[in-house]
Tab-separated table of C-alpha atoms in Angstrom:
chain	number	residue	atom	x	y	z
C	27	UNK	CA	0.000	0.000	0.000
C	28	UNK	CA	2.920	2.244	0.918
C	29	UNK	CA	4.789	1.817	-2.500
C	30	UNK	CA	1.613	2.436	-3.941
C	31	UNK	CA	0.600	5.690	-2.132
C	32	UNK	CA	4.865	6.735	-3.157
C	33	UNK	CA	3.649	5.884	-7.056
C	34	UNK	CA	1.084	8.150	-6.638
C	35	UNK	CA	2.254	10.913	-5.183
C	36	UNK	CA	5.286	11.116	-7.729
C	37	UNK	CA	2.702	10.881	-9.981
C	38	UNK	CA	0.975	14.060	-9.013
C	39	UNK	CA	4.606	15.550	-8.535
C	40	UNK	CA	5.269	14.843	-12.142
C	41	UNK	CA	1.638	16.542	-13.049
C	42	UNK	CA	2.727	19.771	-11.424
C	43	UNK	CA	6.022	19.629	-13.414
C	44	UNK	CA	4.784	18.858	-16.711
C	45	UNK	CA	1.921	21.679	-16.073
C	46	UNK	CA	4.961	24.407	-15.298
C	47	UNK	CA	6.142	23.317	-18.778
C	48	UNK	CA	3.251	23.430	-20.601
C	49	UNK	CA	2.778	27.116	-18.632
C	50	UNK	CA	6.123	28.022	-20.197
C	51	UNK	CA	5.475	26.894	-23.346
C	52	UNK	CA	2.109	28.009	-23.725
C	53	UNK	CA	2.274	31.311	-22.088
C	54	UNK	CA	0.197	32.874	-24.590
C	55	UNK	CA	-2.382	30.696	-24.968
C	56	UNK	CA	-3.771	32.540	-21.741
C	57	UNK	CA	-1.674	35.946	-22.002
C	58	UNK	CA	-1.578	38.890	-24.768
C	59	UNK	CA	1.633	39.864	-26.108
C	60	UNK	CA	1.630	43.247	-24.231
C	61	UNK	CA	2.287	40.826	-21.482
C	62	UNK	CA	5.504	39.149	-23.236
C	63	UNK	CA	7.397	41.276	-20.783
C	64	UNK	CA	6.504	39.613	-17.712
C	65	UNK	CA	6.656	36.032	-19.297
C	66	UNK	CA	10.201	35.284	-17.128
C	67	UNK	CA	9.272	36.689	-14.247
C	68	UNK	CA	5.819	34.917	-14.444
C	69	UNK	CA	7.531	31.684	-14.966
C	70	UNK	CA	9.787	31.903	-12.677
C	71	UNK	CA	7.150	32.447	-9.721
C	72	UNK	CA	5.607	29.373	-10.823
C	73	UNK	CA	9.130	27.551	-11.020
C	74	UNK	CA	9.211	28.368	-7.253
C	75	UNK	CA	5.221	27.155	-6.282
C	76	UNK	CA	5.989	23.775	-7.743
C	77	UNK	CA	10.010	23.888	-6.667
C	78	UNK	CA	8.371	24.242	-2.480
C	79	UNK	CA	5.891	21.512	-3.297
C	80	UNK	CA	9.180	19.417	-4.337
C	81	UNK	CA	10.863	20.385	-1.397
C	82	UNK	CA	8.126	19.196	0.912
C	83	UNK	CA	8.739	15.956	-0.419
C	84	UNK	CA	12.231	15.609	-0.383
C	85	UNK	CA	12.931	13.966	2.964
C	86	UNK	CA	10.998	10.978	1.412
C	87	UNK	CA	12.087	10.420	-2.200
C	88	UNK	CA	15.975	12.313	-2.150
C	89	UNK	CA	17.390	9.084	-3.077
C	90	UNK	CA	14.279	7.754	-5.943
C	91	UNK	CA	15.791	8.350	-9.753
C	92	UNK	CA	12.345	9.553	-10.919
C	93	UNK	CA	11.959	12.479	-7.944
C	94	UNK	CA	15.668	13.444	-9.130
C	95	UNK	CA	14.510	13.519	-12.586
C	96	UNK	CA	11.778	15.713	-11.639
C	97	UNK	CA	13.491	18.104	-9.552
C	98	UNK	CA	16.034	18.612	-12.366
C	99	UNK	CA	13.410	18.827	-14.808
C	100	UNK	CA	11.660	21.658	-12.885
C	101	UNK	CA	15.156	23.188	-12.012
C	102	UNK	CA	15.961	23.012	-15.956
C	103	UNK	CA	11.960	24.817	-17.312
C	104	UNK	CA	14.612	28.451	-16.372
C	105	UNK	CA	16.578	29.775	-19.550
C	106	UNK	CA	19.823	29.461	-17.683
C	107	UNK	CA	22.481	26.684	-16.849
C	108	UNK	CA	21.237	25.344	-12.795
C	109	UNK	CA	24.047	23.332	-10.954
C	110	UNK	CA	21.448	22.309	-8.944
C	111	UNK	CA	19.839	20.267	-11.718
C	112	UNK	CA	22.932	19.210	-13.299
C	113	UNK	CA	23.271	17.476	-9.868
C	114	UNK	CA	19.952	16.107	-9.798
C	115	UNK	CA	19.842	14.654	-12.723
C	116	UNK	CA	23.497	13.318	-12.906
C	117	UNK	CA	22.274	11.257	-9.941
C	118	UNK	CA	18.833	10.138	-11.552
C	119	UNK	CA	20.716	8.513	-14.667
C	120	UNK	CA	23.280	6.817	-12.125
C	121	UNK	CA	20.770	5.582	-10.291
C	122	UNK	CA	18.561	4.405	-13.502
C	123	UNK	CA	20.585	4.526	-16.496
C	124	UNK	CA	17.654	4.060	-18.521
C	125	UNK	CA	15.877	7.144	-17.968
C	126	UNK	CA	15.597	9.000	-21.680
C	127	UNK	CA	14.378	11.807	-19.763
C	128	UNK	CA	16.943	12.175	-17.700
C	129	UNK	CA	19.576	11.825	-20.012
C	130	UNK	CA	17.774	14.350	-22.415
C	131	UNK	CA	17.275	17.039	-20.028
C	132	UNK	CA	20.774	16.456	-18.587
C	133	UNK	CA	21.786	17.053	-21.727
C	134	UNK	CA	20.380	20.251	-22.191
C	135	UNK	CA	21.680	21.755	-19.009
C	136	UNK	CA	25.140	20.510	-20.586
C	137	UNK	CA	24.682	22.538	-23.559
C	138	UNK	CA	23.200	25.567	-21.494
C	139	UNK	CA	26.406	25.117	-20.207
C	140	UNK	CA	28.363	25.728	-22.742
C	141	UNK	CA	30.116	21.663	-22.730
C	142	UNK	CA	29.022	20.119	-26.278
C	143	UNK	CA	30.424	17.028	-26.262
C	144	UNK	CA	28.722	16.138	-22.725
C	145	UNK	CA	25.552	17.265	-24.164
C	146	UNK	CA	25.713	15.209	-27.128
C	147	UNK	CA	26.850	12.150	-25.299
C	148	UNK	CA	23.945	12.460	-22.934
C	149	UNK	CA	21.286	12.684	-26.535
C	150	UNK	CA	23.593	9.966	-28.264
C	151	UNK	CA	23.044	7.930	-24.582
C	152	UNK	CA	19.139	8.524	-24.456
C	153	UNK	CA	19.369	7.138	-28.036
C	154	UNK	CA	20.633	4.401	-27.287
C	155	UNK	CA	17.840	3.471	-24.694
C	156	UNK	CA	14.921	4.509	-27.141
C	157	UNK	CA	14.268	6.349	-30.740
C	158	UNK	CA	12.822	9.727	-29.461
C	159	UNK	CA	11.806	13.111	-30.876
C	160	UNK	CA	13.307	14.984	-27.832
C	161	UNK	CA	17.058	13.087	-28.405
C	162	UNK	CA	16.778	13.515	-32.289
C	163	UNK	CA	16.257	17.339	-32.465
C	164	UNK	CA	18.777	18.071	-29.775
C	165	UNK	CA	21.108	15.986	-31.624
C	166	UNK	CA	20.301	17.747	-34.547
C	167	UNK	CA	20.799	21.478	-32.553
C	168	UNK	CA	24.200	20.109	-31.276
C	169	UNK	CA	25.745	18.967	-33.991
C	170	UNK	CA	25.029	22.183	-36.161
C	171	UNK	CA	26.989	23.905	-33.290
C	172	UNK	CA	30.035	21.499	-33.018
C	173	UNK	CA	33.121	23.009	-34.083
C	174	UNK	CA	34.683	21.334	-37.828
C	175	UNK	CA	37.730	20.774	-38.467
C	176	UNK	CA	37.193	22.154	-42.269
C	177	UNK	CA	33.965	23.050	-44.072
C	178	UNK	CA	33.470	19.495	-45.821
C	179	UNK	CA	33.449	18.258	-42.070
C	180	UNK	CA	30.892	21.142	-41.438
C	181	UNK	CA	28.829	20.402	-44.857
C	182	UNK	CA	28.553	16.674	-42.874
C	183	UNK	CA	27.766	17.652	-39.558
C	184	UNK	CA	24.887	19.701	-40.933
C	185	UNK	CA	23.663	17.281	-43.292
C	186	UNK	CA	23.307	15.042	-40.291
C	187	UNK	CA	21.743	17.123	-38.578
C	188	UNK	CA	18.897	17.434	-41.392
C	189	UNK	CA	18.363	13.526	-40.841
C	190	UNK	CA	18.319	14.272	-37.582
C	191	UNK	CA	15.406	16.793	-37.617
C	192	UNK	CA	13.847	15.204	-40.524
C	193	UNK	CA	13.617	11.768	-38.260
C	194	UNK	CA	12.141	13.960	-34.922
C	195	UNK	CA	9.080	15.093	-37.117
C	196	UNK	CA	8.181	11.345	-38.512
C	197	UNK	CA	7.995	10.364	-35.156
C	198	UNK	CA	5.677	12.517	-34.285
C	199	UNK	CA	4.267	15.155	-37.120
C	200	UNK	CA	2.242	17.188	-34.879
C	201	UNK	CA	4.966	18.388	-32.825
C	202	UNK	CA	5.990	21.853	-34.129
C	203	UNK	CA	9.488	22.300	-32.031
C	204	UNK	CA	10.885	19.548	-33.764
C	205	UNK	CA	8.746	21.211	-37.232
C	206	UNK	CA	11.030	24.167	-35.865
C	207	UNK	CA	13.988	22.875	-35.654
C	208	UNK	CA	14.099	21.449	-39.563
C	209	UNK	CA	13.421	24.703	-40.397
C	210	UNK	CA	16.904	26.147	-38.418
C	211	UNK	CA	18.567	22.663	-39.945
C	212	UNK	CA	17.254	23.534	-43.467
C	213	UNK	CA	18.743	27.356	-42.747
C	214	UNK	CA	22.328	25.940	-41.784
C	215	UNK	CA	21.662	23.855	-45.072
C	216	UNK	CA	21.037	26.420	-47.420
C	217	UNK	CA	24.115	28.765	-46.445
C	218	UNK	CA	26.666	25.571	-46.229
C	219	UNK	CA	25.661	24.005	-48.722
C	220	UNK	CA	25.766	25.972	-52.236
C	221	UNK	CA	22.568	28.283	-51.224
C	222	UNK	CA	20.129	26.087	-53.144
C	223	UNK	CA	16.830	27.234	-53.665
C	224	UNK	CA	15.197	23.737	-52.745
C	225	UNK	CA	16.651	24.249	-49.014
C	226	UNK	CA	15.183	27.838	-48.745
C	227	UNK	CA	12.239	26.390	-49.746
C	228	UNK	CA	12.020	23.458	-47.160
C	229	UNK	CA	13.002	25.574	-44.244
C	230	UNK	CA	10.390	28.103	-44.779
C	231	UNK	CA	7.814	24.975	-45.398
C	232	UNK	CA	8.696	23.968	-41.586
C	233	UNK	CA	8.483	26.850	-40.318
C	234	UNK	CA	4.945	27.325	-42.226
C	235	UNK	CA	4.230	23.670	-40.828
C	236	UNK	CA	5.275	23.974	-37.255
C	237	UNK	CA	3.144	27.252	-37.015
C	238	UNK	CA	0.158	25.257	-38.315
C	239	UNK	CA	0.223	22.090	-36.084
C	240	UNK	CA	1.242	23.840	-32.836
C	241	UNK	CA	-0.037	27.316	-31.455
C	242	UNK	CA	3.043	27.123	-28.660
C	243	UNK	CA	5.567	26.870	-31.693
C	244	UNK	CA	3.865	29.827	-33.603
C	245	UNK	CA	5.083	31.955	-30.382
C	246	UNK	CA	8.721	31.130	-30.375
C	247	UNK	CA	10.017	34.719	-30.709
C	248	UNK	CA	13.197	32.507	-32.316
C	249	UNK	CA	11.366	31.322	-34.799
C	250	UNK	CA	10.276	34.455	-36.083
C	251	UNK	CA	13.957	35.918	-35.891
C	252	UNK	CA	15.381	32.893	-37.951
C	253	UNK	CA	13.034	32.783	-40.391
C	254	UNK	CA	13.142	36.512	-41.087
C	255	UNK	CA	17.322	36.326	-41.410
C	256	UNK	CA	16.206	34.073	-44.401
C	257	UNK	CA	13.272	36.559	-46.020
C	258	UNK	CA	15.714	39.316	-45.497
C	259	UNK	CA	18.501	36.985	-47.498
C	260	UNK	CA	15.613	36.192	-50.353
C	261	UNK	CA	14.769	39.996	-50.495
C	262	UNK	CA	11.412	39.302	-48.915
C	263	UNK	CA	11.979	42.438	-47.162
C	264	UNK	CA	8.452	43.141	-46.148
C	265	UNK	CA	8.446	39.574	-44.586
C	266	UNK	CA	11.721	40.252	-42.517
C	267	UNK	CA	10.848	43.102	-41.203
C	268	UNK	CA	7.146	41.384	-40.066
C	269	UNK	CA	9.125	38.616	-38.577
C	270	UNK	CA	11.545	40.795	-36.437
C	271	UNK	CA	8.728	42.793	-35.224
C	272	UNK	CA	6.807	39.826	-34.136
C	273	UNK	CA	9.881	38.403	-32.367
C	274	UNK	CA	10.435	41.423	-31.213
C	275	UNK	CA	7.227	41.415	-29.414
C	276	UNK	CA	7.334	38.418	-28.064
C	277	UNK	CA	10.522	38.450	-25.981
C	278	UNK	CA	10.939	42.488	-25.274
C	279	UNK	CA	13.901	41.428	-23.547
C	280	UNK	CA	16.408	40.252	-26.659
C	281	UNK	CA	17.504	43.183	-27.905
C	282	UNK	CA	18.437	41.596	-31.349
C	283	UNK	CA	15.172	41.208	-33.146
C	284	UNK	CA	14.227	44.943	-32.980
C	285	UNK	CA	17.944	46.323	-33.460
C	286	UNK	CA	17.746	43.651	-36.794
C	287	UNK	CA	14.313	45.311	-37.808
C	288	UNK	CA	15.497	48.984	-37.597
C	289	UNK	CA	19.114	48.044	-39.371
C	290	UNK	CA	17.020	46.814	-41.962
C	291	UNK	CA	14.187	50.034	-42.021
C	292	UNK	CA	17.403	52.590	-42.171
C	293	UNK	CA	18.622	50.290	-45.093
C	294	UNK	CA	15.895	50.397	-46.926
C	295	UNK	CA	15.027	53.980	-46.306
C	296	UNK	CA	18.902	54.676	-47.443
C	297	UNK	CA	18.455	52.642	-51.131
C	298	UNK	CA	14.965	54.489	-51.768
C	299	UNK	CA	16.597	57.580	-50.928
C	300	UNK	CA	19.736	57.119	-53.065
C	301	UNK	CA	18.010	55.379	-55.850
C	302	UNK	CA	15.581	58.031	-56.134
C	303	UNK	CA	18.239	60.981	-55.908
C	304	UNK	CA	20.393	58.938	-57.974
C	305	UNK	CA	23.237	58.880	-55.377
C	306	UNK	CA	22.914	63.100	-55.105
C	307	UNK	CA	25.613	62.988	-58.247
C	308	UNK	CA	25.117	66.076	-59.686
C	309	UNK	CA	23.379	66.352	-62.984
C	310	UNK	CA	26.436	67.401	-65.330
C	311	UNK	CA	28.445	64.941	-63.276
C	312	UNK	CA	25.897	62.420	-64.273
C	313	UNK	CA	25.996	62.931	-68.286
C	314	UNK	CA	29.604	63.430	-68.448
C	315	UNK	CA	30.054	59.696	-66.440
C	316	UNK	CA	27.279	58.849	-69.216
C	317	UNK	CA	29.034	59.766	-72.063
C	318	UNK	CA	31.071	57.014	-72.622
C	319	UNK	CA	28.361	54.459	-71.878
C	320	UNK	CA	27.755	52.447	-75.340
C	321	UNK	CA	28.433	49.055	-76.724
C	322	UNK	CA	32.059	48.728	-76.323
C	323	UNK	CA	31.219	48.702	-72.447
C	324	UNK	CA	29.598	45.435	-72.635
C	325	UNK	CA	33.383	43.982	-72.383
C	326	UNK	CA	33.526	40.263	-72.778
C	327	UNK	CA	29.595	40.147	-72.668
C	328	UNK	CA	29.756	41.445	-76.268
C	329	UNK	CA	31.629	37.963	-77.380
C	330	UNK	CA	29.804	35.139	-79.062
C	331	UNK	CA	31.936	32.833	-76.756
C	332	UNK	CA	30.627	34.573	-73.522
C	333	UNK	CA	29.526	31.800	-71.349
C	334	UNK	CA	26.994	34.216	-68.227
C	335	UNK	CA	26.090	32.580	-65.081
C	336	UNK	CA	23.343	31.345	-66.293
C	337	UNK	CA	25.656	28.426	-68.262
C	338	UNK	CA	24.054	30.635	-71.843
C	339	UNK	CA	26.792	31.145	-74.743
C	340	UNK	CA	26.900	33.946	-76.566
C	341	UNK	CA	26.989	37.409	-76.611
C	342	UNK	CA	24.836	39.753	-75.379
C	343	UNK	CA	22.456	42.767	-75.559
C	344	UNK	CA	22.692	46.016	-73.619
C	345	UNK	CA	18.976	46.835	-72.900
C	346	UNK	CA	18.401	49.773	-70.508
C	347	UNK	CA	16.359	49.254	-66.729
C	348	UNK	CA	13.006	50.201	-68.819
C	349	UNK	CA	13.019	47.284	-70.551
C	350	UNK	CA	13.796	44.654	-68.046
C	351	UNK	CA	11.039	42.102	-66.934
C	352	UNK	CA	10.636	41.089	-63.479
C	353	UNK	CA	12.385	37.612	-62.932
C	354	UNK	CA	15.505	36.302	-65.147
C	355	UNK	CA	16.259	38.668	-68.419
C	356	UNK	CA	17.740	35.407	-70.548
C	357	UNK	CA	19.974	36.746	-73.654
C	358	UNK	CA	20.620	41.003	-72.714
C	359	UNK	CA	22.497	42.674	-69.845
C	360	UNK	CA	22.352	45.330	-68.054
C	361	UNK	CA	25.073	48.618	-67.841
C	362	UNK	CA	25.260	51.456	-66.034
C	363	UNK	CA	27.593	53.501	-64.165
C	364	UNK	CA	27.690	53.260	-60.367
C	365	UNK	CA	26.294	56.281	-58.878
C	366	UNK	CA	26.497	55.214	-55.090
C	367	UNK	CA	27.030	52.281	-53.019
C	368	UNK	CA	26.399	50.766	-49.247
C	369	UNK	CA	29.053	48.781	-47.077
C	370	UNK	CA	27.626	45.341	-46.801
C	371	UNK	CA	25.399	45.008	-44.049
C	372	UNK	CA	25.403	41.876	-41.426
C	373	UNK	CA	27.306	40.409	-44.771
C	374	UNK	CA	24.133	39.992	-46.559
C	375	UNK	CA	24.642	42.111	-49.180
C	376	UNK	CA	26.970	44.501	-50.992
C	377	UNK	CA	24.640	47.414	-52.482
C	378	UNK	CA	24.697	50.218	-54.861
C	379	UNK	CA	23.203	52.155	-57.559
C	380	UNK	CA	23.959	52.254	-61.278
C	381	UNK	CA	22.541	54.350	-63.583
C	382	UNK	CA	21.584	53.609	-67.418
C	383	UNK	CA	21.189	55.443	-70.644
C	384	UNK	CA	18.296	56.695	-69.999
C	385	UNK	CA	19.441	57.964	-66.545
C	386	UNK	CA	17.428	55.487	-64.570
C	387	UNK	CA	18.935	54.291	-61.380
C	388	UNK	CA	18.055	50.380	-60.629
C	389	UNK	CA	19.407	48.832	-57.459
C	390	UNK	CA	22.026	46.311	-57.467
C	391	UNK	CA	22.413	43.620	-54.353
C	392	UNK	CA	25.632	41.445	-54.694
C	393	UNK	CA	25.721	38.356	-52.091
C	394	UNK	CA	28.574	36.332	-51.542
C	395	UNK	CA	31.179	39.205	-51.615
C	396	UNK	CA	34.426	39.424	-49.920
C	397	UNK	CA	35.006	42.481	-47.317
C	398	UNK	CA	37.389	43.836	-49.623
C	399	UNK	CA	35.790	43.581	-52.996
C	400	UNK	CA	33.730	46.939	-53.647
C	401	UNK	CA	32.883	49.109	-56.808
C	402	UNK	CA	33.751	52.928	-57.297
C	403	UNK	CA	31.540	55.577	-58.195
C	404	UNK	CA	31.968	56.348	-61.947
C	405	UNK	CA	32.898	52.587	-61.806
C	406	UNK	CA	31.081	51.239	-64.978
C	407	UNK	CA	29.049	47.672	-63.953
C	408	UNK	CA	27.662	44.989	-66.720
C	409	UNK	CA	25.136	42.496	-65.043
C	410	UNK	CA	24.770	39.563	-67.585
C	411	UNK	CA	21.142	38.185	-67.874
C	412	UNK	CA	20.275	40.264	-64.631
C	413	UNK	CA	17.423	39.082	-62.379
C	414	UNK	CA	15.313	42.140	-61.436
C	415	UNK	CA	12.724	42.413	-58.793
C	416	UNK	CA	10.145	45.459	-58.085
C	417	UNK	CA	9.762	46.241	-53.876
C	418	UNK	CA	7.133	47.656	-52.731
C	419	UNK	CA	6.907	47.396	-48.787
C	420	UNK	CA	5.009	49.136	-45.802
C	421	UNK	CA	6.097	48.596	-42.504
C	422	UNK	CA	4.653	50.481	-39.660
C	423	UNK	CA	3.648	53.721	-41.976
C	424	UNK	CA	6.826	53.641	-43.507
C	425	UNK	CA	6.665	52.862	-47.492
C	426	UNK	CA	9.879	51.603	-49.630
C	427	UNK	CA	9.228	51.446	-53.364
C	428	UNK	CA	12.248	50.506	-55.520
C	429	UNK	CA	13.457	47.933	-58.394
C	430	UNK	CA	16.272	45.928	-57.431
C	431	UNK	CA	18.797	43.520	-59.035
C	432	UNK	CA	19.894	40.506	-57.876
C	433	UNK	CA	23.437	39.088	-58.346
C	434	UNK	CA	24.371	35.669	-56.346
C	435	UNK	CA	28.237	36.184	-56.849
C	436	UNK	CA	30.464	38.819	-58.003
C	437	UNK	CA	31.807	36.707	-60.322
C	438	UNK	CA	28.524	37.103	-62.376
C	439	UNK	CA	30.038	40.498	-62.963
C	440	UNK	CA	31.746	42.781	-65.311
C	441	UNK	CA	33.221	45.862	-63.594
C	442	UNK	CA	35.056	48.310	-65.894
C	443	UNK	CA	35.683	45.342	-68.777
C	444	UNK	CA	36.921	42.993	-66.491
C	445	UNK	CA	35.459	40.101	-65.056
C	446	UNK	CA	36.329	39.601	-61.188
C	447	UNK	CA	38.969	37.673	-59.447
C	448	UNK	CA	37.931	34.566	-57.001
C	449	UNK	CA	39.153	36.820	-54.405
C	450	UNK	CA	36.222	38.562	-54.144
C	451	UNK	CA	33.643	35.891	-53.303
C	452	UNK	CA	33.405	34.738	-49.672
C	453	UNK	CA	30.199	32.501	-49.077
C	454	UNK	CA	27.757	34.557	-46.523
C	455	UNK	CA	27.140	32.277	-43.439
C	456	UNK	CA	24.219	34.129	-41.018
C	457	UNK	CA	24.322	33.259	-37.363
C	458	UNK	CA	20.490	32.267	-36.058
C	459	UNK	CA	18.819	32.059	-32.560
C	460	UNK	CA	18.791	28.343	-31.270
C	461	UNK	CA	15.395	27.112	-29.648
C	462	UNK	CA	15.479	28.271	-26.176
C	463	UNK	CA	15.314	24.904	-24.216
């Protein structure tokens, strides 16, 4: 009767912990955002309510596994490494080795800690005992975070990772953390991996997905932030700045999702503004700089053996901004002479503004540049079969309205006749918010 009364009341003990979770994790299911502020403070009062109801216990069950496993587990709901539950639940997984549980949340204190390898030995461990969601994603967090030796080691890591991720969601496809967490995998995918469209498109299908099966995922201020790096990177700028407001909003205490969201207003304010004054070069400045702008600038673009990005031979034909259709412009290019330009921001994107013909300034965004390849005012710029794209945003009363092109490399360029040296391409990497465990 006594053991049973003990299986009970651990029972109710691991109630109260699994409701301070689902508190946490749900927080605003039952609060407004204009609350977000108090969400810590909020959970850590709980924390405390159901850390005293522990306590009273503790005389009786110091020396059970599964009371150790709970203690840690309520010691580890706080953002922050605890010693206290590192202890606990070292103890609850010598005691019972096969606790997945144990070894899973011991593993995230680990990795709050800052110590890797321990965490991934404790997910690797749990794995070992059972197949689980919890062990899968972790592994998949950890081992996009593991230092490589070189970026073919890296390229692996992250590719396992993916399998990792991919095998959390079978296991359970209405879980959107581990719908989450392929997203961030698919992220790390996309900028190791050759930038492939079919990645971008995956990770923002995850994040769709783990917004759709699970209201507590569609709060994770991190998701927001992560999956607005990757608009911003696809020049969904209206998107990006959405998504940094919204994270914004939901944690008012990370400073990086708003200071993200006016970096990107200012920029955007900046290319209207230059565009639109067409880099303030005065007008007689302009027409001389203009006056040498004909065929013979075209360079090696104007030879039947020119081979573009696009893998197209041939030459090809300068066609002013005016003329340009919105997506790829197969067979023509487009030349102008640079009339201002923007230090790369975050190392998203080197920008400036080049001016045609017919004096019409388009945008030009080059990714994947090196910090010390730039172009000149005056400089004259070909863009061979250029992609072009027409913004039009509005973010809180604030409208952007420009047409931009978009160049993946420099070496899709022609500056001044000359195509550019493979020192000036340095593959962007972006640095994203982890889940918060």
């Amino acid at each position: 009767m006594a053991e049973e009364h003990k299986s009970s009341e651990l029972q109710d003990i691991k109630e109260l912990v699994d409701e301070l979770y689902n508190y946490r994790d749900c927080y605003f299911e039952t609060h407004s955002v204009e609350e977000a502020a108090r969400k810590q403070e909020d959970v850590t009062l709980e924390l405390e309510k159901v850390l005293k109801k522990l306590q009273e216990k503790e005389d009786s069950y110091k020396h059970k596994a599964e009371f150790l496993l709970l203690k840690g587990r309520c010691l580890s709901v706080a953002p922050d490494f605890s010693v206290a539950a590192e202890d606990c639940l070292s103890r609850a997984v010598k005691l019972e080795p096969g606790l997945v549980d144990g070894w899973n949340t011991l593993g995230e204190q680990y990795w709050k800690k800052g110590d890797l390898m321990a965490a991934k030995n404790c997910f690797t461990g749990a794995l070992q005992q059972s197949k689980n969601k919890v062990s899968l994603r972790n592994m998949s967090m950890v081992l996009r975070q593991l230092p490589a030796a070189d970026g073919d080691t890296h390229g692996k890591q992250v590719m396992e990772s993916v399998d990792m991720a991919r095998q959390a969601v079978q296991l359970d496809v209405a879980d959107g953390t581990s719908w989450y967490i392929l997203g961030n995998a698919y992220v790390s995918l996309f900028f190791s991996c050759g930038q492939r469209p079919q990645f971008s498109t995956q990770a923002l299908s995850a994040y769709a997905q783990a917004e759709r099966v699970d209201r507590a995922a569609a709060c994770y201020p991190e998701l927001h932030f992560n999956r607005a790096i990757l608009f911003q990177y696809e020049e969904m700028f209206g998107s990006a700045l959405g998504g940094y407001s919204r994270a914004a909003a939901l944690d008012p205490g990370w400073p990086e999702p708003a200071e993200k969201e006016k970096q990107l207003m200012e920029y955007l304010n900046n290319v209207t503004e230059l565009c639109q004054k067409k880099g303030k070069v005065k007008a007689r400045r302009l027409r001389s700089m203009l006056s040498n702008l004909s065929t013979s600038s075209l360079g090696p673009c104007s030879s039947p053996d020119f081979r573009s990005w696009t893998g197209r031979v041939g030459s090809l034909e300068s066609r002013p901004s005016s003329s340009l259709t919105h997506g790829l412009n197969g067979g023509v290019a487009a030349l102008g002479k640079v009339v201002f330009s923007l230090a790369s921001q975050d190392r998203m994107a080197f920008t400036f503004g080049m001016v045609d013909s017919e004096e019409t300034c388009v945008v030009v965004m080059v990714y994947n540049t090196a910090d010390s390849w730039g172009v000149l005012i005056g400089d004259t710029v070909v863009v061979p079969e250029p992609r072009v794209k027409r913004h039009s945003i509005t973010h809180k009363d604030r409208s952007f309205d420009f047409k931009s092109i978009r160049v993946d490399s420099p070496l899709f360029l022609i500056v001044n006749g000359r195509t550019q040296n493979a020192q000036s391409l340095i593959v962007t990497s972006v640095s994203y918010k982890p889940q918060s465990e």
